[in-house]
């Protein structure tokens, strides 16, 4: 009787009794050709170290990648760019680094197949890669040998019957699938693994779907990442060795515009106050410059994804924290802890912790205002400053939201800051959390003019959110970013800290710290990247910032409030030109 076709991949728990393992393994070998293994014995620290270094590897500048290009190696070890390989007649959208057990080159006169033996190419810009990879290969070799014994037993063969065929070289492929441009979604096309007996696949991006396996009925079966597992599949060489008893199975990887954000692992820092900050830190490679990215409202470090990718690939260092009250950082209830000086001092502590004496500061929205204040309180820590969208007022300028709303109502026909009193109300945060999708659709809406109706005027944001309305979200705010946003804000206390920023601002709690700084001038070069419309607002903010940043340059873009998300290439180009001109 034929076996029923598979609709999912079996999971083999290696902590079970051997009899239970062998029964399940036999079915996986003969009927599927793919399986997951759990409780595999590879130390989690070994896996974590590899996962942590991968974003740094693929963020290396092109120069560093060319240094280890595959074509430089007679042993087929090194880097290949996306689009280099083709499968089923189409280009594969993946970049990869081929590595192997570290061996010396085979002596002259050795058989041709020994030409694969030889040393790896290691990127000089990332010395930490080698020990991490060598330890990983060591642990996976142990797992592979254990697994091969189990396979032999499952096939009713002697334990070590296959060992005489093994090479002392085991190969490791580190692969990065860039997000699709929508035109070519082929990460790697349909294929069977042609070399090697087995592949042990670590799916390092747990939120990404892409791997699919073809069953006998011709259906593509999803193989999502399952924490704590490896995906194992049979190669064609093992199918030959077993005379077709164990089948190699066709599989592919699809890349989409919603591939993982591909951020490095978050780290944590605790300031002297006890507040903890979650952050991403990438060391500079070809440049001796680190960019400090300060997000606005309501945002997290994830919304810097385009800048993190771009500038790390150009060799810049990156430091992107979730600011106080946001994301995975602390959310204290005391509104005084959200004073700009208090938060700025804690970020300086973080710079000291990471031994960063001087950085480039880049701030968006409220992050731009925070940046301007830290620049005043700690003027020697900056090589240059970049303000996105918001041109902060001089220190010592009081904030009177009622007066501003009254003036803009007379001039524009609606209150420009009508949303602030509602957000600053302590009762509002739970409403925003309970209607997080409605709030997100308004804040990141596609139609910029919708803000004039539903965001700026007094009382309209409250009405929109409490009625759980929806607007079409801008295509630049991808599904992956939306998921990250809801993970941060659609939960209890998601907006609690963010609302306290506005309470601090409305109550002018920053004012005592700014006494004596009325005449402060930003001495460093500064860049203002601002939407070109509305023109009156753009000109007012430019003039306001230029009054205390005499070295200010301005770049105007056709974009809305989320300029670094809506126009990432233009924003990044403007910043890079500014930095390179210094």
Coordinates of C-alpha atoms in Angstrom, one line a residue:
X1 CA 0.0 0.0 0.0
X2 CA 1.5 3.4 -0.9
X3 CA 2.3 5.8 1.9
X4 CA 0.2 8.9 2.4
X5 CA 1.8 12.0 1.0
X6 CA 3.2 14.4 3.5
X7 CA 1.6 17.8 4.2
X8 CA 4.1 18.9 6.9
X9 CA 7.6 18.0 7.9
X10 CA 8.1 15.5 10.7
X11 CA 9.9 16.6 13.9
X12 CA 12.4 14.1 15.3
X13 CA 13.1 14.6 19.0
X14 CA 16.6 13.3 19.7
X15 CA 15.9 13.1 23.4
X16 CA 13.4 10.2 23.0
X17 CA 14.3 6.6 23.4
X18 CA 16.2 5.1 20.5
X19 CA 13.4 2.9 19.4
X20 CA 11.0 5.9 19.2
X21 CA 13.6 7.8 17.2
X22 CA 14.3 5.0 14.8
X23 CA 10.6 4.4 14.0
X24 CA 10.0 8.1 13.2
X25 CA 13.3 8.5 11.4
X26 CA 12.6 5.5 9.1
X27 CA 9.4 7.1 7.8
X28 CA 11.2 10.5 7.3
X29 CA 14.0 8.9 5.3
X30 CA 11.9 6.8 3.0
X31 CA 8.7 8.9 2.6
X32 CA 9.7 12.6 3.0
X33 CA 13.4 13.3 2.7
X34 CA 13.1 16.3 5.0
X35 CA 12.7 16.6 8.7
X36 CA 13.3 18.8 11.8
X37 CA 15.5 17.6 14.6
X38 CA 15.0 19.0 18.1
X39 CA 16.9 18.4 21.3
X40 CA 19.9 18.0 19.1
X41 CA 22.6 18.7 21.7
X42 CA 24.3 21.7 19.9
X43 CA 24.9 24.3 22.7
X44 CA 22.6 27.3 22.3
X45 CA 25.6 29.6 22.9
X46 CA 27.2 28.2 19.8
X47 CA 24.1 28.9 17.8
X48 CA 23.6 32.3 19.3
X49 CA 27.2 33.4 18.5
X50 CA 26.7 32.4 14.8
X51 CA 23.3 34.2 14.6
X52 CA 24.8 37.3 16.2
X53 CA 27.7 37.5 13.7
X54 CA 25.7 36.9 10.5
X55 CA 24.2 40.5 10.1
X56 CA 27.7 41.9 10.6
X57 CA 29.1 39.6 7.9
X58 CA 26.5 40.5 5.3
X59 CA 26.7 44.2 6.3
X60 CA 30.4 44.3 5.4
X61 CA 31.3 46.9 2.7
X62 CA 31.6 45.6 -0.9
X63 CA 35.4 46.0 -0.7
X64 CA 35.5 43.5 2.2
X65 CA 33.3 41.1 0.4
X66 CA 35.4 41.2 -2.8
X67 CA 38.4 40.5 -0.6
X68 CA 37.0 37.0 0.0
X69 CA 35.3 36.5 -3.4
X70 CA 34.7 32.9 -4.4
X71 CA 36.5 33.3 -7.6
X72 CA 39.7 33.9 -5.7
X73 CA 39.6 30.4 -4.2
X74 CA 40.6 27.2 -6.2
X75 CA 38.7 25.4 -3.4
X76 CA 35.3 27.1 -4.1
X77 CA 35.3 28.8 -0.7
X78 CA 34.3 32.4 -0.4
X79 CA 31.7 35.1 -1.1
X80 CA 29.1 35.1 -3.9
X81 CA 26.9 38.1 -4.5
X82 CA 23.1 37.9 -5.1
X83 CA 22.3 37.0 -8.7
X84 CA 25.6 35.2 -9.2
X85 CA 24.0 31.7 -9.3
X86 CA 21.1 30.5 -11.3
X87 CA 18.6 27.7 -10.6
X88 CA 16.1 26.4 -13.1
X89 CA 17.1 29.2 -15.5
X90 CA 16.6 32.1 -13.2
X91 CA 18.9 34.1 -11.0
X92 CA 18.9 33.3 -7.3
X93 CA 18.5 36.3 -5.1
X94 CA 20.8 35.3 -2.3
X95 CA 24.3 36.2 -1.3
X96 CA 26.4 33.6 0.5
X97 CA 29.7 32.8 2.0
X98 CA 31.0 29.2 1.5
X99 CA 33.2 28.0 4.3
X100 CA 34.5 24.5 5.4
X101 CA 36.6 22.7 7.9
X102 CA 39.9 24.5 7.9
X103 CA 42.4 22.3 5.9
X104 CA 45.7 22.9 4.1
X105 CA 45.8 22.6 0.3
X106 CA 46.3 19.1 -1.0
X107 CA 49.8 18.3 -2.2
X108 CA 50.7 18.3 -5.9
X109 CA 49.7 15.1 -7.7
X110 CA 46.7 14.5 -5.4
X111 CA 43.4 13.2 -7.0
X112 CA 41.3 15.9 -8.7
X113 CA 38.6 15.7 -6.1
X114 CA 41.1 16.7 -3.4
X115 CA 41.1 20.1 -5.1
X116 CA 38.2 21.1 -2.8
X117 CA 40.5 20.7 0.2
X118 CA 42.1 24.0 1.2
X119 CA 42.0 27.0 3.5
X120 CA 39.0 29.3 3.9
X121 CA 39.0 33.0 3.1
X122 CA 38.3 35.0 6.2
X123 CA 37.2 38.7 6.0
X124 CA 39.9 40.8 7.6
X125 CA 37.2 43.3 8.7
X126 CA 35.4 40.7 10.8
X127 CA 38.0 38.7 12.8
X128 CA 35.4 37.4 15.2
X129 CA 33.9 35.3 12.4
X130 CA 36.5 32.6 12.3
X131 CA 36.3 31.2 15.9
X132 CA 32.5 31.3 15.8
X133 CA 32.4 29.4 12.5
X134 CA 35.0 26.9 13.5
X135 CA 33.2 26.1 16.8
X136 CA 29.9 25.8 14.9
X137 CA 31.4 23.3 12.4
X138 CA 32.9 21.3 15.3
X139 CA 29.5 21.0 17.0
X140 CA 27.6 20.2 13.8
X141 CA 30.2 17.6 12.9
X142 CA 29.4 15.8 16.2
X143 CA 25.6 16.1 15.5
X144 CA 26.1 14.8 11.9
X145 CA 28.0 11.7 13.0
X146 CA 25.4 10.9 15.7
X147 CA 22.7 11.3 13.1
X148 CA 24.5 9.1 10.6
X149 CA 24.6 6.3 13.2
X150 CA 20.9 6.7 13.7
X151 CA 20.2 6.6 10.0
X152 CA 22.2 3.4 9.6
X153 CA 20.2 1.8 12.5
X154 CA 16.9 3.0 11.0
X155 CA 17.9 1.2 7.7
X156 CA 18.9 -2.0 9.7
X157 CA 22.6 -1.5 8.9
X158 CA 25.7 -1.6 11.1
X159 CA 26.1 1.7 13.1
X160 CA 29.2 2.9 11.3
X161 CA 28.7 1.5 7.8
X162 CA 28.8 4.9 6.2
X163 CA 31.7 6.3 8.1
X164 CA 34.4 4.9 5.7
X165 CA 32.9 7.1 3.0
X166 CA 33.2 10.4 5.0
X167 CA 35.6 13.1 4.2
X168 CA 37.4 15.1 6.9
X169 CA 36.1 18.3 5.2
X170 CA 32.6 19.5 6.1
X171 CA 31.2 22.5 4.3
X172 CA 29.1 25.4 5.7
X173 CA 27.2 27.9 3.6
X174 CA 26.1 31.1 5.2
X175 CA 23.2 32.6 3.2
X176 CA 21.4 35.9 3.2
X177 CA 18.2 36.4 1.2
X178 CA 17.7 40.1 0.7
X179 CA 14.1 41.3 0.6
X180 CA 12.5 40.9 -2.8
X181 CA 12.0 43.9 -5.1
X182 CA 8.7 42.3 -6.1
X183 CA 10.1 41.4 -9.5
X184 CA 12.1 38.3 -8.7
X185 CA 11.0 36.3 -5.7
X186 CA 13.4 33.4 -6.2
X187 CA 15.7 33.2 -3.3
X188 CA 16.9 29.9 -4.7
X189 CA 14.9 28.0 -7.3
X190 CA 13.6 24.4 -7.1
X191 CA 16.4 21.9 -6.7
X192 CA 17.8 18.9 -4.8
X193 CA 21.0 19.2 -2.9
X194 CA 23.6 17.8 -5.4
X195 CA 26.6 17.6 -3.2
X196 CA 27.0 16.1 0.3
X197 CA 24.9 13.5 2.0
X198 CA 23.0 15.7 4.4
X199 CA 22.2 19.3 5.0
X200 CA 21.6 20.6 8.5
X201 CA 19.9 24.0 8.1
X202 CA 19.7 26.6 10.8
X203 CA 16.9 29.0 10.0
X204 CA 18.5 32.1 11.7
X205 CA 15.5 34.4 11.1
X206 CA 12.6 32.9 13.1
X207 CA 10.0 35.3 11.8
X208 CA 10.7 34.6 8.1
X209 CA 8.9 32.1 5.9
X210 CA 10.5 31.1 2.7
X211 CA 11.6 27.5 2.6
X212 CA 9.2 25.2 0.8
X213 CA 9.4 21.4 0.1
X214 CA 7.7 19.7 -2.8
X215 CA 5.7 16.7 -2.0
X216 CA 4.8 13.8 -4.4
X217 CA 1.5 15.4 -5.3
X218 CA 3.3 18.5 -6.5
X219 CA 2.3 20.7 -3.6
X220 CA 4.7 23.1 -2.0
X221 CA 4.8 22.5 1.7
X222 CA 5.9 25.4 4.0
X223 CA 8.9 24.6 6.3
X224 CA 8.8 27.5 8.8
X225 CA 11.5 28.1 11.3
X226 CA 10.8 26.2 14.6
X227 CA 12.9 27.5 17.5
X228 CA 15.4 25.0 18.8
X229 CA 15.5 22.9 15.7
X230 CA 17.6 22.2 12.6
X231 CA 16.0 21.3 9.3
X232 CA 17.7 18.2 7.9
X233 CA 17.4 17.0 4.3
X234 CA 18.9 14.2 2.2
X235 CA 21.3 15.1 -0.6
X236 CA 21.4 13.3 -3.9
X237 CA 24.7 11.6 -3.0
X238 CA 23.1 9.8 -0.2
X239 CA 20.2 8.8 -2.4
X240 CA 22.7 7.1 -4.7
X241 CA 24.5 5.4 -1.8
X242 CA 21.3 3.9 -0.6
X243 CA 20.2 2.9 -4.1
X244 CA 17.2 5.2 -4.0
X245 CA 15.8 3.9 -0.7
X246 CA 16.4 7.4 0.9
X247 CA 15.1 10.1 -1.5
X248 CA 16.4 13.6 -2.0
X249 CA 13.5 16.0 -2.1
X250 CA 13.0 19.1 -4.3
X251 CA 12.9 22.3 -2.3
X252 CA 13.1 26.1 -2.9
X253 CA 13.3 29.4 -1.0
X254 CA 11.0 32.3 -1.9
X255 CA 12.0 35.8 -0.9
X256 CA 9.4 38.5 -0.5
X257 CA 9.3 42.2 0.3
X258 CA 8.4 41.2 3.9
X259 CA 11.5 39.1 4.6
X260 CA 12.8 39.6 8.2
X261 CA 14.1 43.0 9.2
X262 CA 17.5 41.4 9.5
X263 CA 18.6 43.4 12.5
X264 CA 21.5 42.3 14.6
X265 CA 20.7 40.8 18.0
X266 CA 19.5 43.4 20.5
X267 CA 21.7 44.1 23.5
X268 CA 20.8 45.7 26.8
X269 CA 22.4 48.4 29.0
X270 CA 21.3 49.5 32.5
X271 CA 22.0 53.1 33.3
X272 CA 22.8 54.3 36.8
X273 CA 19.2 55.3 37.3
X274 CA 18.2 51.7 36.9
X275 CA 16.6 52.3 33.5
X276 CA 17.5 49.7 30.9
X277 CA 17.9 50.4 27.2
X278 CA 17.5 47.9 24.4
X279 CA 19.8 48.7 21.5
X280 CA 21.4 47.4 18.3
X281 CA 25.2 48.0 17.9
X282 CA 27.3 47.4 14.8
X283 CA 31.0 48.1 14.9
X284 CA 32.4 50.3 12.1
X285 CA 34.4 48.4 9.5
X286 CA 36.0 50.6 6.9
X287 CA 35.2 54.0 8.5
X288 CA 36.0 55.2 12.0
X289 CA 32.5 56.7 12.5
X290 CA 29.5 55.5 14.4
X291 CA 25.9 56.9 13.8
X292 CA 23.6 57.2 16.8
X293 CA 20.0 56.9 15.6
X294 CA 17.3 58.4 17.8
X295 CA 13.7 57.6 16.7
X296 CA 10.6 59.6 17.3
X297 CA 6.9 59.0 18.2
X298 CA 5.5 56.3 18.0
X299 CA 8.5 54.4 16.8
X300 CA 11.3 52.0 17.8
X301 CA 14.7 51.3 16.5
X302 CA 13.2 48.9 13.9
X303 CA 12.0 51.9 11.9
X304 CA 15.7 52.7 11.2
X305 CA 16.0 49.5 9.2
X306 CA 16.9 51.2 5.9
X307 CA 19.5 53.4 7.5
X308 CA 21.0 50.5 9.5
X309 CA 21.3 48.4 6.3
X310 CA 22.7 51.2 4.2
X311 CA 25.2 52.7 6.5
X312 CA 26.5 49.5 8.0
X313 CA 27.1 48.2 4.4
X314 CA 29.2 51.4 3.8
X315 CA 31.4 50.6 6.8
X316 CA 29.8 53.0 9.3
X317 CA 29.1 51.8 12.9
X318 CA 25.6 51.9 14.1
X319 CA 24.0 52.5 17.5
X320 CA 20.2 52.4 17.5
X321 CA 18.4 52.3 20.9
X322 CA 14.8 52.0 21.8
X323 CA 14.5 55.3 23.6
X324 CA 13.1 55.4 27.1
X325 CA 9.5 54.5 27.2
X326 CA 9.6 52.6 23.9
X327 CA 9.9 49.1 22.7
X328 CA 12.1 46.9 24.9
X329 CA 13.5 49.7 26.9
X330 CA 12.3 50.7 30.4
X331 CA 8.9 52.5 30.8
X332 CA 9.1 54.3 34.1
X333 CA 5.9 55.9 35.4
X334 CA 7.6 59.0 36.8
X335 CA 7.3 61.7 34.2
X336 CA 10.3 63.5 35.4
X337 CA 12.5 60.7 34.2
X338 CA 11.5 61.7 30.7
X339 CA 13.2 65.1 31.0
X340 CA 15.3 65.6 27.9
X341 CA 18.5 66.1 30.0
X342 CA 17.9 63.0 32.1
X343 CA 17.4 60.8 29.0
X344 CA 20.3 62.5 27.3
X345 CA 22.6 61.8 30.2
X346 CA 21.6 58.1 30.1
X347 CA 22.4 57.9 26.4
X348 CA 25.8 59.4 27.1
X349 CA 26.3 56.7 29.7
X350 CA 25.5 54.2 26.9
X351 CA 28.2 55.8 24.7
X352 CA 30.7 55.6 27.5
X353 CA 29.8 51.9 28.0
X354 CA 30.5 51.2 24.4
X355 CA 33.7 53.4 24.4
X356 CA 32.3 55.8 21.8
X357 CA 33.8 59.2 22.6
X358 CA 32.3 60.9 19.6
X359 CA 29.5 60.0 17.2
X360 CA 27.3 61.4 14.5
X361 CA 23.8 62.1 15.9
X362 CA 20.8 61.5 13.7
X363 CA 17.3 62.2 15.2
X364 CA 13.8 62.0 13.7
X365 CA 10.8 63.8 15.1
X366 CA 11.0 63.9 19.0
X367 CA 14.4 62.1 18.6
X368 CA 15.6 65.2 16.8
X369 CA 14.6 67.4 19.7
X370 CA 16.3 65.1 22.2
X371 CA 19.4 65.1 20.0
X372 CA 19.5 68.9 20.0
X373 CA 19.4 69.0 23.8
X374 CA 22.1 66.3 24.3
X375 CA 24.2 68.4 21.8
X376 CA 23.9 71.3 24.2
X377 CA 24.5 69.4 27.4
X378 CA 27.4 67.3 26.0
X379 CA 28.8 69.3 23.1
X380 CA 32.1 67.5 22.8
X381 CA 30.5 64.1 21.9
X382 CA 29.4 64.9 18.4
X383 CA 31.3 65.1 15.1
X384 CA 28.1 66.3 13.3
X385 CA 24.3 66.3 13.7
X386 CA 21.4 65.3 11.4
X387 CA 17.8 66.4 12.1
X388 CA 15.0 64.7 10.2
X389 CA 11.7 66.5 9.7
X390 CA 11.8 68.5 12.9
X391 CA 13.9 71.6 13.3
X392 CA 14.1 71.9 17.1
X393 CA 13.7 75.3 18.8
X394 CA 16.5 76.9 20.7
X395 CA 17.0 75.9 24.3
X396 CA 15.1 78.1 26.7
X397 CA 12.1 78.3 24.4
X398 CA 8.9 77.6 26.4
X399 CA 6.3 75.3 24.9
X400 CA 2.7 76.6 24.9
X401 CA 0.6 74.1 23.0
X402 CA -2.6 76.0 23.5
X403 CA -1.1 79.2 22.0
X404 CA 0.3 77.3 19.1
X405 CA -3.0 75.6 18.4
X406 CA -4.9 78.9 18.6
X407 CA -2.5 80.6 16.2
X408 CA -2.5 77.7 13.7
X409 CA -6.3 77.5 13.9
X410 CA -6.5 81.1 12.8
X411 CA -3.8 80.7 10.1
X412 CA -4.5 77.2 8.7
X413 CA -8.1 76.6 9.7
X414 CA -7.1 73.7 12.1
X415 CA -4.9 73.2 15.1
X416 CA -1.5 71.9 14.0
X417 CA -0.7 70.3 17.4
X418 CA -4.3 69.3 18.3
X419 CA -3.2 65.7 18.9
X420 CA -0.7 66.6 21.7
X421 CA -3.1 67.3 24.6
X422 CA -4.9 64.0 24.1
X423 CA -1.7 61.9 23.8
X424 CA -0.3 63.7 26.9
X425 CA -3.3 62.7 29.0
X426 CA -2.3 59.7 31.1
X427 CA -5.6 58.0 30.4
X428 CA -5.0 57.9 26.6
X429 CA -2.2 55.3 26.5
X430 CA -4.6 52.4 27.2
X431 CA -7.0 53.6 24.5
X432 CA -4.1 53.7 22.0
X433 CA -3.0 50.2 23.1
X434 CA -6.5 48.8 22.7
X435 CA -6.9 50.4 19.3
X436 CA -3.3 50.1 18.2
X437 CA -4.1 49.0 14.6
X438 CA -6.4 52.1 14.1
X439 CA -3.7 54.4 15.5
X440 CA -1.1 52.8 13.3
X441 CA -3.2 53.2 10.2
X442 CA -3.6 56.9 10.9
X443 CA 0.0 57.6 11.9
X444 CA 1.5 55.7 8.9
X445 CA -1.3 56.4 6.4
X446 CA -0.6 56.6 2.7
X447 CA -2.5 59.8 2.2
X448 CA -0.6 62.7 3.7
X449 CA -3.6 65.0 3.5
X450 CA -5.5 62.7 5.9
X451 CA -3.4 64.1 8.8
X452 CA -5.0 67.5 8.2
X453 CA -8.4 66.0 8.8
X454 CA -7.8 63.3 11.4
X455 CA -4.4 63.9 13.2
X456 CA -3.7 67.6 13.6
X457 CA -7.1 69.1 14.5
X458 CA -8.1 69.2 18.2
X459 CA -10.0 66.1 19.2
X460 CA -9.9 64.3 15.8
X461 CA -7.2 61.8 16.6
X462 CA -9.2 60.8 19.7
X463 CA -12.3 60.3 17.6
X464 CA -10.5 58.3 14.9
X465 CA -8.9 55.9 17.4
X466 CA -11.8 55.4 19.7
X467 CA -14.1 54.7 16.8
X468 CA -11.5 52.2 15.6
X469 CA -11.4 53.7 12.1
X470 CA -8.9 52.6 9.4
X471 CA -6.9 54.3 6.7
X472 CA -4.7 52.7 4.0
X473 CA -1.2 52.3 5.3
X474 CA 1.6 53.6 3.1
X475 CA 3.3 50.8 1.1
X476 CA 6.7 51.9 2.6
X477 CA 5.5 50.7 6.0
X478 CA 5.8 47.0 5.2
X479 CA 3.9 44.2 6.9
X480 CA 7.1 43.3 8.8
X481 CA 7.4 46.8 10.1
X482 CA 3.7 46.8 11.0
X483 CA 4.1 43.5 13.0
X484 CA 7.1 45.0 14.8
X485 CA 5.1 48.2 15.6
X486 CA 2.1 46.2 17.0
X487 CA 4.4 44.1 19.0
X488 CA 5.8 47.3 20.6
X489 CA 2.6 49.4 20.9
X490 CA -0.4 47.0 20.8
X491 CA 0.4 45.6 24.2
X492 CA -0.1 46.7 27.8
X493 CA 2.1 49.7 28.5
X494 CA 3.0 50.0 24.8
X495 CA 2.1 53.7 24.8
X496 CA 2.6 54.5 28.5
X497 CA 6.2 55.8 28.1
X498 CA 5.5 57.5 24.8
X499 CA 2.7 59.5 26.3
X500 CA 4.9 60.6 29.1
X501 CA 7.3 62.3 26.7
X502 CA 4.4 64.5 25.7
X503 CA 3.3 65.1 29.3
X504 CA 6.9 66.2 30.0
X505 CA 6.8 68.6 27.0
X506 CA 3.4 70.1 27.7
X507 CA 4.3 70.7 31.4
X508 CA 7.6 72.3 30.4
X509 CA 9.5 69.9 32.7
X510 CA 12.6 70.4 30.5
X511 CA 12.7 74.2 31.3
X512 CA 14.8 74.2 34.5
X513 CA 17.5 72.2 32.8
X514 CA 17.7 74.7 29.9
X515 CA 18.3 77.7 32.1
X516 CA 21.6 79.3 31.1
X517 CA 21.6 77.7 27.6
X518 CA 19.6 80.5 25.9
X519 CA 22.6 81.5 23.8
X520 CA 23.9 78.0 23.1
X521 CA 25.0 77.5 19.4
X522 CA 25.6 74.2 17.7
X523 CA 29.2 74.4 16.6
X524 CA 29.3 71.2 14.6
X525 CA 28.1 70.9 10.9
X526 CA 24.4 70.1 10.9
X527 CA 22.1 68.8 8.2
X528 CA 18.3 69.3 8.1
X529 CA 16.4 66.8 5.9
X530 CA 12.8 68.0 5.7
X531 CA 9.7 67.5 3.6
X532 CA 9.3 70.3 1.0
X533 CA 5.6 70.6 1.7
X534 CA 4.0 72.4 3.4
X535 CA 6.5 75.1 2.4
X536 CA 5.6 77.5 5.1
X537 CA 6.2 75.0 7.8
X538 CA 9.5 73.9 6.2
X539 CA 10.8 77.5 6.0
X540 CA 9.8 78.3 9.6
X541 CA 11.6 75.2 10.9
X542 CA 14.6 75.8 8.8
X543 CA 14.9 79.4 10.0
X544 CA 14.3 78.4 13.6
X545 CA 17.1 75.7 13.5
X546 CA 19.5 77.9 11.5
X547 CA 19.3 80.6 14.2
X548 CA 21.3 78.4 16.5
X549 CA 23.0 76.0 14.1
X550 CA 25.1 78.4 11.9
X551 CA 26.7 75.5 9.9
X552 CA 23.3 74.2 8.9
X553 CA 22.7 72.6 5.5
X554 CA 19.1 71.8 4.3
X555 CA 17.9 69.1 1.9
X556 CA 14.2 69.2 0.9
X557 CA 12.5 65.9 -0.2
X558 CA 9.1 65.1 -1.6
X559 CA 8.0 63.1 1.4
X560 CA 5.8 63.2 4.4
X561 CA 6.6 62.9 8.1
X562 CA 8.2 59.5 7.9
X563 CA 10.8 60.7 5.5
X564 CA 13.5 58.0 6.2
X565 CA 10.9 55.3 5.6
X566 CA 9.1 56.9 2.6
X567 CA 12.3 58.0 0.8
X568 CA 15.1 55.9 2.2
X569 CA 17.4 56.1 -0.7
X570 CA 17.2 59.9 -1.0
X571 CA 17.5 60.3 2.8
X572 CA 20.5 58.0 3.0
X573 CA 22.1 59.7 0.0
X574 CA 21.7 63.1 1.5
X575 CA 23.1 62.0 4.8
X576 CA 26.0 60.2 3.2
X577 CA 27.0 63.1 1.0
X578 CA 26.9 65.4 4.1
X579 CA 29.1 63.0 6.0
X580 CA 31.6 62.5 3.2
X581 CA 31.9 66.3 2.7
X582 CA 33.1 66.9 6.2

